[in-house]
Amino acid sequence: VRRLAIIGAGPRGTGILERLLANLAARPSAAPLEVHVIDPYPPGAGRVWRYDQSPLMLLNSMARDVTVWTDQSVKMDGPAAPGPTLEEWARRAAPGGVTGPDRPAAPVLSAEAASTTGISFPSRRLQHAYLTWYFAEVVRRAPAGVDVVVHADRAVAVDDLAGPDGTQLVRLESGAEVAVDAVILSLGHLDRDPDGAEEVLADFAAAHDVVYVPPSYTADVDLAALAPGRDVIVRGMGLAFVDLMVLLTEARGGRYRDSDDGRLVYHPSGCEPRLWIGSRRGVPYRAKLTYDLLGGRPDLPRHFSPERTAELVEAARKRPLDFWTDVWPLIGRELSWAYYRELALGHPDRVRMAFADFERRFAEVEWASPAMAALVAEAVPDPSDHLSIPRLDRPLAGRRWDDADDLEADIVGHIEADVARRADTRHSADLGLFAATLSVMGNLPRVVASRSLTTRSRVEDVDGWWWSFFSYYSSGPPPERLRQLLALHRAGVVRFVGPDMTVEADPHTGRFVATSPASPRTVTADALVDARLPKASVGRSQDPLVRALHARGDIGEEVLTDGGTGDGFRYRSGYLTVQPKTMQVLDGAGRPHPRRFALGANTSSGRGGAFARPGTNALAFRQNDAAARVVLDRLAAIDDDVLVD
Ligand SMILES: Cc1cc2nc3c(=O)[nH]c(=O)nc-3n(C[C@H](O)[C@H](O)[C@H](O)COP(=O)(O)OP(=O)(O)OC[C@H]3O[C@@H](n4cnc5c(N)ncnc54)[C@H](O)[C@@H]3O)c2cc1C
């Protein structure tokens, strides 16, 4: 028998288990396998998707866009294992009843499953049910000779019993121990201690008896200190903000009602604080698009393809690449091509050139050249149909207001226009652009992983600008959340501070002060929330296992450098370093461990997510398959006489 431990059984750990078992089924002569699945939270769902959280917390993806199963699109060596999307599962599961962890859960989840459509944004609790079913189904499909043992426990240490080539002893919080031949870490998002700037703010808050909430998983934070009526400055307008907004308003008893003019009206419970929100953009993420392309699915990638990325990697052998000079022209062309394709095929009355001609000429003109602008102007007469990424990305850039109320009115107008536009198929070219951003996400990791970019460009342009733009444009909240934000603003619960908001801790008044260069208003408050997920940090992790491994030098924290070839730029990403092809854990000196593997959100292997839209050749699925095959090969190669007994 070979024994394996998977530590962390969220969707990623379960995805790896699925790939291990699917690949094992294709190796009938393999030895029997015992898999120990270790997580204090329910396997499949894990911490993020646990049932025990507010029923108001929603999945940020539509039910039709969530699958945990591999389909034919996934380019991998192992066998695909198709299965239902969340939408399909809900439709099948609803008639028989969906079970939750307790009796009252079942009818509520069954009712939600029955009303779920492809464009629903299901509750995180329904996703919990889908993911726990997924885990059970993966185990049910296991080939003969496989035994899966679940430990509802936390791993606190992994020891080499007889050197790195020997048995791995996993120690659990309960005191139990599990001896295995190899270990896979899929620990996902981890809490960490505040870093330098956050520590300063926390100390300031403690010294002046005010409140500071550092970056955290909003659903897990005690928000009681954000008392009714209290002024709270909130830095960040992305998804962590949306969770915060829900937990401080509707979850405190406020209610939304539709009014006759079609707007939502918020009826406060009186338990809400007043939120002064701002960010660099000064506006929230764009609402999710909930309709289909009119011009059919584009054949992506077109310009930023694996062939072109291979050329980039080749070119980087001569000199390191710069994102804006070398990569963006391909990505920009990809995004623009998909945008104008949908405009031309979905709305032919707004384009006065056959699309075949347009795309041929578009491929020939130099990126961002006057010739390109002229071609677009010739083909698309209405300037409001022209794509401008900078304008989309920073809608308030460079603007100034003499009156803060006018600024707020313009932000309200912007959000109203966004909600209307994202629901209006006349603007379906936006969906073409969206599809291209997803395609880019599939190929850009190749360029990053090959270390073709200068470190500065990779950190500032890819991890910085591109991810920010992608999150803002393509990973925004359900449209209903923006309607709620507008209702909260009308009710006076939310106020907008403006773009490029900065927050100072004023030692004279002992309070936080927020300003925006676009606005004459100064906001003073005795509470500050940094509404964003904590940045990864092996060194500051609160996870006992990560701490223990790091303290012994058994894991390393990724430090990106130019290796002496560039401008000396150095960046500590905070990720646990793994060997990119095998996913083997690298120790503090960069040596791969033969028996330890790690994947997912807190590793240097890239932010691949855990579940994906069907048919998109998702990176996480490819990585899971590749890692599963390496692990199985490694287990098969272990001599029987050194096996765990
Ligand atoms: C608040 C939030 C909302 C999100 N919403 C969406 C969304 O709507 N759509 C989307 O596509 N993505 C969303 N994501 C992205 C998220 O990354 C994935 O959905 C997914 O949960 C990642 O899966 P994972 O298994 O890698 O990590 P996690 O889900 O974090 O699971 C990791 C597991 O490891 C366990 N673990 C950690 N340390 C130990 C230890 N020492 N011993 C044992 N077990 C341990 C944890 O308990 C946890 O269960 C969201 C993320 C967050 C944080």
XYZ file of C-alpha atoms and ligand atoms in Angstrom:
698
model
C 0.000 0.000 0.000
C 1.200 3.509 -0.805
C 0.065 6.232 1.593
C -0.446 9.877 0.756
C -1.661 12.891 2.740
C -3.539 15.815 1.215
C -3.409 18.672 3.693
C -6.136 21.220 2.939
C -9.336 19.846 1.445
C -10.941 22.905 -0.084
C -11.900 22.753 -3.760
C -8.231 22.674 -4.794
C -7.252 19.774 -2.561
C -10.331 17.914 -3.743
C -9.455 18.684 -7.359
C -6.027 17.146 -6.827
C -7.617 14.078 -5.234
C -9.906 13.775 -8.243
C -6.947 13.915 -10.661
C -4.972 11.409 -8.585
C -7.810 8.913 -8.635
C -8.708 9.490 -12.302
C -5.083 8.901 -13.301
C -4.756 5.941 -10.978
C -7.768 4.296 -12.618
C -5.772 4.308 -15.853
C -2.904 2.422 -14.140
C -4.577 -0.868 -13.211
C -1.347 -2.436 -11.967
C -0.646 0.341 -9.459
C -0.319 -0.580 -5.811
C -3.304 0.054 -3.513
C -3.453 3.656 -2.292
C -4.518 5.092 1.039
C -5.192 8.834 0.928
C -5.415 10.802 4.172
C -7.412 13.998 3.671
C -6.724 16.503 6.449
C -8.713 19.697 7.053
C -10.574 21.064 10.074
C -13.360 22.161 7.691
C -15.624 19.824 5.690
C -13.796 18.200 2.765
C -14.717 19.607 -0.639
C -15.909 22.952 0.685
C -13.097 23.775 3.105
C -12.932 27.060 4.914
C -14.035 29.539 2.221
C -17.101 27.498 1.288
C -18.071 26.242 4.738
C -21.763 26.196 5.529
C -21.317 28.080 8.759
C -21.394 31.652 7.407
C -24.009 34.274 6.635
C -26.638 32.957 4.197
C -26.371 36.371 2.501
C -22.822 35.654 1.279
C -22.936 34.865 -2.415
C -20.752 33.140 -4.918
C -19.277 35.734 -7.200
C -19.766 33.547 -10.269
C -22.925 32.507 -12.087
C -24.054 28.897 -11.592
C -23.389 28.022 -15.223
C -19.813 29.290 -14.946
C -18.774 27.022 -12.090
C -17.456 23.555 -12.652
C -15.098 21.361 -10.687
C -14.887 18.721 -13.399
C -12.436 18.426 -16.251
C -13.848 18.443 -19.765
C -12.323 17.909 -23.213
C -11.046 21.495 -23.316
C -8.463 20.737 -20.617
C -5.110 20.096 -22.271
C -3.634 17.477 -19.945
C -2.142 14.006 -20.130
C -4.638 12.375 -17.775
C -8.164 11.275 -18.642
C -10.927 13.913 -18.537
C -13.647 13.222 -15.978
C -16.757 15.136 -16.947
C -19.382 16.065 -14.406
C -22.114 18.626 -13.834
C -21.616 22.360 -13.468
C -23.101 23.934 -10.386
C -26.203 24.815 -12.427
C -26.625 21.248 -13.712
C -25.990 19.743 -10.304
C -28.568 22.048 -8.673
C -31.165 21.100 -11.280
C -30.523 17.382 -10.723
C -30.215 17.566 -6.958
C -33.229 19.782 -6.234
C -36.029 17.200 -6.722
C -34.444 14.700 -4.325
C -33.544 17.400 -1.833
C -30.173 18.952 -1.101
C -28.794 18.097 2.289
C -26.941 20.539 4.483
C -24.951 19.887 7.626
C -28.055 20.205 9.818
C -31.774 19.529 9.461
C -33.022 23.111 8.946
C -30.464 23.547 6.165
C -31.981 20.982 3.859
C -35.275 22.704 2.879
C -33.571 26.080 2.424
C -30.852 24.663 0.201
C -33.356 22.524 -1.720
C -35.489 25.581 -2.387
C -32.466 27.541 -3.573
C -31.318 24.669 -5.783
C -34.798 24.447 -7.326
C -34.793 28.131 -8.231
C -31.195 28.225 -9.480
C -30.748 29.054 -13.149
C -27.595 29.400 -15.201
C -27.370 33.109 -14.472
C -28.091 32.883 -10.731
C -25.392 33.929 -8.306
C -25.881 31.138 -5.755
C -25.237 31.456 -2.060
C -21.897 30.275 -0.716
C -23.956 27.734 1.222
C -25.258 26.185 -1.991
C -21.700 26.099 -3.285
C -20.833 24.317 -0.033
C -23.407 21.649 -0.898
C -22.052 21.323 -4.468
C -18.482 20.995 -3.229
C -19.259 18.487 -0.461
C -21.176 16.457 -3.040
C -18.112 16.765 -5.305
C -15.859 15.305 -2.649
C -18.271 12.423 -2.007
C -18.572 11.795 -5.749
C -14.785 11.771 -6.226
C -14.513 9.163 -3.469
C -17.407 7.185 -4.947
C -15.672 7.110 -8.348
C -12.383 5.927 -6.824
C -10.928 2.825 -8.482
C -10.679 -0.419 -6.542
C -7.821 -0.511 -4.056
C -8.191 3.117 -2.975
C -9.099 4.039 0.558
C -9.806 7.679 1.444
C -9.563 8.552 5.150
C -10.824 11.967 6.292
C -9.276 13.665 9.354
C -11.287 16.660 10.615
C -8.127 18.117 12.055
C -5.389 20.639 11.400
C -1.871 19.628 10.452
C 0.735 21.330 12.626
C 3.965 19.707 11.427
C 5.420 17.380 8.810
C 8.633 15.583 9.694
C 11.071 13.531 7.637
C 11.268 10.334 9.626
C 14.374 9.046 7.865
C 15.631 11.919 5.756
C 13.814 13.484 2.780
C 13.617 10.173 0.944
C 11.744 8.514 3.738
C 8.415 8.440 5.456
C 6.641 11.720 6.146
C 5.066 12.006 9.550
C 2.140 14.418 9.615
C 1.364 15.649 13.119
C -2.167 16.857 13.788
C -3.498 19.413 16.255
C -5.404 16.703 18.104
C -2.142 14.931 18.818
C -2.782 12.213 16.247
C -0.067 11.346 13.722
C -0.293 10.022 10.186
C 2.685 8.353 8.522
C 2.673 8.601 4.731
C 4.956 8.235 1.723
C 4.245 11.704 0.313
C 2.416 14.890 1.246
C 0.499 17.405 -0.865
C -0.182 20.838 0.617
C -3.243 22.629 -0.765
C -3.668 25.148 2.007
C -5.393 27.885 -0.019
C -5.785 31.322 1.513
C -4.028 31.713 4.837
C -4.306 34.290 7.582
C -1.188 36.220 8.403
C 0.041 38.739 10.934
C -0.217 42.375 9.799
C 2.808 43.654 7.865
C 4.781 46.858 8.493
C 2.285 49.552 7.448
C -0.637 47.584 8.873
C 1.204 47.090 12.144
C 1.702 50.850 12.416
C -2.022 51.404 11.913
C -2.894 48.657 14.424
C -0.566 50.246 17.007
C -2.085 53.676 16.307
C -5.573 52.252 16.777
C -4.613 50.595 20.056
C -2.929 53.764 21.352
C -5.882 56.029 20.530
C -8.724 53.654 21.250
C -9.924 53.669 17.654
C -10.584 50.700 15.372
C -8.404 49.320 12.595
C -9.392 46.199 10.642
C -6.401 44.981 8.573
C -6.782 43.026 5.297
C -8.638 39.830 6.170
C -11.308 37.348 5.103
C -14.259 39.590 5.744
C -16.627 36.738 6.500
C -14.352 35.603 9.345
C -13.833 38.966 11.056
C -15.660 40.158 14.163
C -17.174 43.424 12.948
C -18.893 44.300 16.238
C -16.532 47.242 16.820
C -17.977 48.896 13.706
C -20.865 50.047 15.850
C -24.186 51.539 14.682
C -23.821 55.127 13.541
C -20.022 55.044 13.710
C -18.135 56.701 10.840
C -15.911 54.102 9.176
C -13.384 54.768 6.409
C -13.182 51.805 4.047
C -10.163 51.465 1.785
C -10.961 49.226 -1.186
C -14.048 48.877 -3.382
C -13.572 45.334 -4.679
C -15.082 42.034 -3.609
C -13.907 42.153 0.000
C -15.730 45.481 0.237
C -18.904 43.929 -1.159
C -18.818 41.241 1.566
C -18.226 43.931 4.182
C -21.099 46.021 2.840
C -23.505 43.076 3.103
C -22.382 42.096 6.606
C -22.762 45.641 7.956
C -26.168 46.343 6.413
C -28.553 43.581 5.340
C -26.969 41.103 7.749
C -27.680 43.621 10.526
C -31.361 43.647 9.732
C -31.683 46.254 6.967
C -34.047 45.386 4.118
C -34.254 46.233 0.432
C -37.583 46.873 -1.289
C -38.295 47.634 -4.928
C -39.857 51.040 -5.427
C -42.276 52.068 -8.163
C -39.539 53.791 -10.176
C -37.641 50.488 -10.429
C -34.966 51.502 -7.953
C -34.121 49.608 -4.803
C -34.862 51.338 -1.526
C -32.883 50.444 1.574
C -34.748 50.441 4.888
C -32.068 50.660 7.582
C -32.314 48.672 10.774
C -30.503 51.416 12.654
C -27.585 49.056 13.340
C -25.446 50.209 10.393
C -22.283 52.288 10.679
C -21.725 54.988 8.055
C -19.200 53.869 5.445
C -16.899 56.358 3.712
C -15.494 54.350 0.837
C -12.701 54.997 -1.593
C -9.918 53.366 -3.578
C -7.446 54.206 -6.324
C -10.167 54.107 -8.986
C -12.767 55.590 -6.674
C -15.481 53.395 -8.202
C -16.494 49.769 -7.561
C -15.635 46.851 -9.823
C -17.794 46.532 -12.934
C -20.938 44.425 -12.589
C -20.831 40.871 -13.916
C -22.271 40.386 -17.405
C -25.193 37.980 -17.332
C -26.153 37.457 -20.992
C -24.652 35.632 -23.989
C -22.629 36.856 -26.960
C -24.790 37.771 -29.933
C -22.028 37.060 -32.441
C -21.288 33.539 -31.182
C -18.270 32.320 -29.269
C -15.010 33.774 -30.626
C -12.216 31.420 -31.537
C -9.765 32.451 -28.837
C -6.856 32.808 -28.482
C -6.201 34.583 -31.746
C -3.306 37.000 -31.201
C -2.012 36.034 -27.755
C -1.783 32.326 -28.499
C 0.468 29.545 -27.178
C 2.516 29.893 -30.401
C 3.044 33.616 -29.828
C 3.832 33.091 -26.164
C 6.392 30.436 -27.190
C 7.971 33.065 -29.473
C 8.080 35.496 -26.591
C 9.767 32.937 -24.375
C 12.307 32.296 -27.149
C 12.947 36.026 -27.588
C 13.545 36.337 -23.845
C 16.644 34.164 -24.197
C 18.346 37.206 -25.736
C 17.005 39.881 -23.389
C 14.386 39.939 -20.641
C 11.027 41.201 -21.833
C 9.013 44.205 -20.784
C 5.261 43.750 -20.439
C 4.231 47.014 -22.079
C 6.736 46.781 -24.943
C 6.699 43.082 -25.726
C 3.559 41.468 -24.328
C 0.851 44.097 -24.124
C 0.728 44.681 -27.920
C -0.372 41.046 -28.288
C -2.784 41.162 -25.367
C -4.180 44.533 -26.383
C -4.747 43.258 -29.891
C -6.452 40.156 -28.504
C -8.808 42.192 -26.354
C -9.565 44.639 -29.160
C -10.078 41.895 -31.727
C -12.648 40.127 -29.530
C -14.387 43.419 -28.740
C -14.706 44.529 -32.364
C -15.609 41.030 -33.512
C -18.645 40.991 -31.230
C -19.513 44.549 -32.256
C -19.327 43.636 -35.944
C -21.122 40.284 -35.767
C -23.602 41.173 -33.037
C -24.379 44.703 -34.237
C -23.595 44.874 -37.956
C -25.500 48.168 -38.277
C -22.769 49.873 -36.189
C -19.827 48.649 -38.267
C -19.423 49.690 -41.907
C -16.846 47.120 -42.964
C -17.085 43.362 -43.438
C -15.520 41.802 -40.337
C -13.252 39.583 -42.443
C -11.748 42.733 -43.969
C -11.511 44.458 -40.625
C -9.725 41.603 -38.903
C -7.292 41.147 -41.770
C -6.337 44.811 -41.781
C -6.384 44.952 -37.961
C -3.799 42.152 -37.842
C -1.552 44.053 -40.256
C -1.433 47.539 -38.702
C 0.993 48.319 -35.955
C -0.440 48.159 -32.428
C -1.648 51.527 -31.081
C -0.473 53.300 -34.233
C -2.291 56.141 -36.034
C -3.021 53.563 -38.754
C -4.861 51.407 -36.226
C -6.856 54.370 -34.964
C -7.695 55.307 -38.556
C -8.848 51.764 -39.343
C -11.125 51.717 -36.296
C -12.536 55.141 -37.172
C -13.167 54.001 -40.733
C -14.940 50.808 -39.626
C -16.797 52.046 -36.552
C -18.402 55.448 -37.075
C -19.645 56.108 -33.537
C -16.702 57.114 -31.291
C -18.601 55.841 -28.246
C -18.223 52.352 -29.756
C -14.423 52.669 -29.825
C -12.550 50.657 -27.227
C -10.280 52.545 -24.853
C -8.765 50.369 -22.122
C -7.307 53.344 -20.168
C -10.718 55.054 -20.123
C -12.412 51.836 -19.013
C -9.779 51.176 -16.388
C -9.735 54.610 -14.739
C -13.054 56.323 -15.428
C -12.337 59.228 -13.043
C -8.673 59.717 -13.967
C -7.474 63.309 -14.019
C -10.841 64.816 -13.035
C -11.301 67.301 -10.186
C -14.447 68.519 -8.410
C -14.964 71.787 -6.494
C -17.838 70.280 -4.569
C -17.652 66.833 -2.938
C -21.387 66.292 -3.446
C -20.931 66.786 -7.193
C -18.176 64.174 -7.149
C -20.502 61.751 -5.349
C -23.271 62.480 -7.838
C -20.909 61.650 -10.686
C -19.813 58.407 -9.034
C -23.472 57.485 -8.581
C -24.048 58.300 -12.256
C -21.091 56.136 -13.215
C -22.382 53.146 -11.226
C -25.932 53.575 -12.556
C -24.582 53.701 -16.095
C -22.441 50.631 -15.485
C -25.351 48.597 -14.108
C -27.512 49.631 -17.076
C -24.774 49.019 -19.630
C -23.759 45.611 -18.304
C -27.393 44.434 -18.615
C -27.876 45.878 -22.092
C -27.027 43.603 -25.024
C -26.477 46.673 -27.218
C -23.132 46.774 -25.427
C -22.365 43.090 -25.910
C -18.954 44.020 -27.335
C -18.039 44.336 -23.635
C -18.665 40.597 -23.375
C -16.311 39.967 -26.295
C -13.656 41.875 -24.364
C -14.495 39.899 -21.228
C -14.066 36.575 -23.080
C -10.657 37.726 -24.311
C -9.515 38.653 -20.798
C -10.267 35.078 -19.709
C -8.332 33.716 -22.660
C -5.355 35.924 -21.764
C -5.517 34.532 -18.242
C -4.990 31.075 -19.738
C -1.774 32.029 -21.568
C -0.138 34.789 -19.574
C 0.990 32.383 -16.791
C 3.223 30.642 -19.368
C 5.101 33.867 -19.982
C 5.331 34.587 -16.270
C 6.396 31.056 -15.334
C 9.125 31.073 -17.976
C 10.684 34.102 -16.245
C 10.762 35.908 -19.575
C 9.822 39.282 -18.112
C 12.076 41.542 -16.110
C 11.207 41.123 -12.466
C 10.087 44.706 -12.207
C 7.747 44.323 -15.163
C 6.360 41.046 -13.902
C 5.657 42.513 -10.462
C 4.477 45.992 -11.397
C 2.818 45.357 -14.753
C 1.490 41.776 -14.595
C 0.886 41.123 -10.888
C 0.112 44.809 -10.449
C -1.664 46.472 -13.349
C -2.955 43.514 -15.345
C -4.399 41.645 -12.343
C -5.991 44.796 -11.067
C -7.569 45.523 -14.439
C -8.746 41.921 -14.852
C -10.298 41.847 -11.392
C -11.975 45.204 -11.935
C -13.311 44.512 -15.404
C -13.988 40.771 -15.402
C -14.310 39.693 -11.807
C -16.800 42.174 -10.424
C -19.833 41.556 -8.243
C -23.318 40.417 -9.253
C -25.199 43.459 -10.667
C -27.647 43.314 -7.762
C -24.841 44.194 -5.361
C -24.238 47.475 -7.219
C -27.962 48.276 -7.125
C -27.763 47.685 -3.384
C -24.715 49.944 -3.112
C -26.662 52.707 -4.842
C -29.621 52.166 -2.492
C -27.282 52.364 0.507
C -25.881 55.616 -0.841
C -29.382 57.063 -1.224
C -30.109 55.970 2.356
C -26.977 57.783 3.587
C -25.316 54.578 4.835
C -22.544 54.778 2.221
C -20.636 57.857 1.026
C -17.981 58.047 -1.689
C -14.653 59.716 -0.875
C -13.195 59.751 -4.384
C -10.326 58.350 -6.486
C -6.722 58.021 -5.278
C -7.967 58.106 -1.717
C -5.242 58.316 0.915
C -5.688 57.708 4.625
C -3.535 59.268 7.330
C -3.428 58.398 10.996
C -3.461 61.822 12.635
C -1.424 61.748 15.869
C -2.928 65.068 17.040
C -6.568 64.049 16.903
C -5.961 60.304 17.260
C -8.271 59.688 14.308
C -8.056 58.521 10.707
C -8.305 61.135 7.973
C -9.236 60.279 4.375
C -8.846 62.586 1.404
C -8.964 62.383 -2.371
C -7.058 64.791 -4.620
C -10.215 64.960 -6.725
C -12.333 66.324 -3.891
C -12.162 69.216 -1.426
C -13.668 67.038 1.345
C -11.710 65.706 4.318
C -13.262 62.753 6.126
C -12.342 62.100 9.749
C -13.326 58.861 11.435
C -12.377 56.671 14.354
C -12.499 53.427 12.382
C -10.606 52.235 9.307
C -11.118 49.004 7.381
C -8.675 47.756 4.751
C -11.178 45.871 2.624
C -9.000 43.441 0.734
C -7.665 39.913 1.101
C -4.353 39.650 2.919
C -1.320 39.350 0.676
C 0.336 35.948 0.912
C 3.195 35.705 3.378
C 4.981 32.531 4.360
C 7.034 34.459 6.909
C 4.006 35.993 8.623
C 1.573 33.125 8.191
C -0.608 32.257 11.152
C -0.985 28.697 9.926
C 0.823 26.440 12.410
C 2.055 24.062 9.724
C 3.472 26.832 7.532
C 5.094 28.427 10.570
C 6.660 25.143 11.642
C 7.981 24.309 8.177
C 9.303 27.821 7.671
C 10.999 27.959 11.066
C 12.978 24.845 10.149
C 13.879 26.130 6.679
C 11.793 23.347 5.100
C 9.871 25.832 2.945
C 11.013 29.028 1.322
C 9.313 32.326 0.618
C 9.549 33.389 -2.994
C 11.885 36.316 -3.623
C 11.918 37.559 -7.203
C 15.133 39.150 -8.415
C 16.680 40.029 -11.734
C 19.586 37.770 -10.912
C 22.009 40.629 -11.363
C 20.962 41.263 -14.980
C 18.478 44.066 -14.425
C 18.186 47.122 -12.208
C 18.547 45.241 -8.946
C 14.797 45.113 -8.415
C 13.871 42.644 -5.670
C 10.420 41.589 -4.597
C 9.296 39.297 -1.810
C 6.046 37.839 -3.155
C 5.206 36.017 0.061
C 4.386 32.788 -1.785
C 5.618 29.367 -0.749
C 8.114 28.375 -3.419
C 7.493 25.279 -5.511
C 9.239 23.770 -8.495
C 7.027 25.014 -11.376
C 6.804 21.745 -13.334
C 6.586 19.144 -10.568
C 5.051 21.334 -7.827
C 7.656 19.957 -5.425
C 8.116 22.095 -2.344
C 11.447 23.961 -2.361
C 13.210 24.438 0.936
C 14.776 27.670 2.125
C 17.877 26.917 0.040
C 15.788 26.185 -3.079
C 16.173 22.389 -2.981
C 13.121 20.352 -4.078
C 11.767 17.883 -1.557
C 11.165 14.475 -3.182
C 8.121 13.694 -1.056
C 6.428 17.052 -0.596
C 4.267 18.929 -3.085
C 2.214 22.112 -2.904
C -0.373 23.770 -5.140
C -2.753 26.673 -5.089
C -3.334 30.188 -3.881
C -0.426 30.556 -1.456
C 2.236 29.033 -3.728
C 4.517 30.399 -6.433
C 2.729 28.158 -8.979
C 0.325 30.976 -9.809
C -3.137 32.129 -8.908
C -5.051 29.497 -10.826
C -8.222 29.479 -8.694
C -9.794 26.147 -7.824
C -12.903 25.808 -9.950
C -13.499 27.256 -13.373
C -15.844 28.071 -16.217
C -16.530 24.956 -18.275
C -14.722 24.621 -21.589
C -11.885 26.997 -20.718
C -8.860 24.677 -20.347
C -8.451 26.002 -16.822
C -4.927 26.378 -15.465
C -5.824 24.853 -12.072
C -7.108 21.676 -13.704
C -3.978 21.378 -15.869
C -1.740 21.876 -12.859
C -3.694 19.393 -10.748
C -3.391 16.743 -13.428
C 0.323 17.303 -13.989
C 1.055 17.260 -10.261
C -1.101 14.171 -9.686
C 0.861 12.291 -12.338
C 4.197 13.314 -10.841
C 3.031 12.202 -7.394
C 1.768 8.850 -8.707
C 5.053 8.267 -10.556
C 6.949 9.129 -7.418
C 4.847 6.759 -5.301
C 5.271 3.988 -7.874
C 9.044 4.460 -7.837
C 9.368 4.041 -4.102
C 10.928 0.674 -3.285
C 8.607 -1.550 -1.376
C 11.192 -2.021 1.346
C 11.232 1.691 2.234
C 7.472 2.040 2.274
C 5.556 3.140 5.318
C 4.393 0.217 7.354
C -13.889 35.155 0.609
C -13.564 34.516 -0.717
C -14.536 34.452 -1.711
C -14.249 33.865 -2.934
N -15.221 33.834 -3.883
C -14.954 33.257 -5.083
C -15.980 33.167 -6.095
O -17.098 33.615 -5.889
N -15.690 32.583 -7.268
C -14.443 32.072 -7.497
O -14.206 31.536 -8.574
N -13.464 32.135 -6.559
C -13.693 32.713 -5.378
N -12.705 32.792 -4.439
C -11.375 32.302 -4.797
C -10.962 31.055 -4.025
O -9.583 31.044 -4.183
C -11.458 29.728 -4.574
O -12.820 29.772 -4.738
C -11.165 28.507 -3.693
O -11.804 28.522 -2.438
C -9.702 28.228 -3.527
O -9.609 26.876 -3.146
P -8.424 26.285 -2.307
O -8.805 24.880 -1.995
O -7.154 26.531 -3.026
O -8.330 27.171 -1.013
P -9.324 27.261 0.219
O -10.704 27.284 -0.255
O -8.793 28.368 1.040
O -9.077 25.865 0.990
C -7.871 25.551 1.641
C -8.157 24.631 2.805
O -6.929 24.312 3.450
C -7.188 24.137 4.807
N -5.954 24.274 5.587
C -5.120 25.332 5.658
N -4.129 25.067 6.534
C -4.330 23.817 6.988
C -3.644 22.988 7.912
N -2.530 23.407 8.532
N -4.133 21.754 8.165
C -5.252 21.317 7.525
N -5.936 22.063 6.648
C -5.491 23.305 6.391
C -8.194 25.226 5.129
O -8.931 24.893 6.299
C -9.050 25.244 3.869
O -10.212 24.476 4.020
C -12.962 33.348 -3.192
C -11.987 33.419 -2.194
C -12.278 33.991 -0.970
C -11.215 34.045 0.077
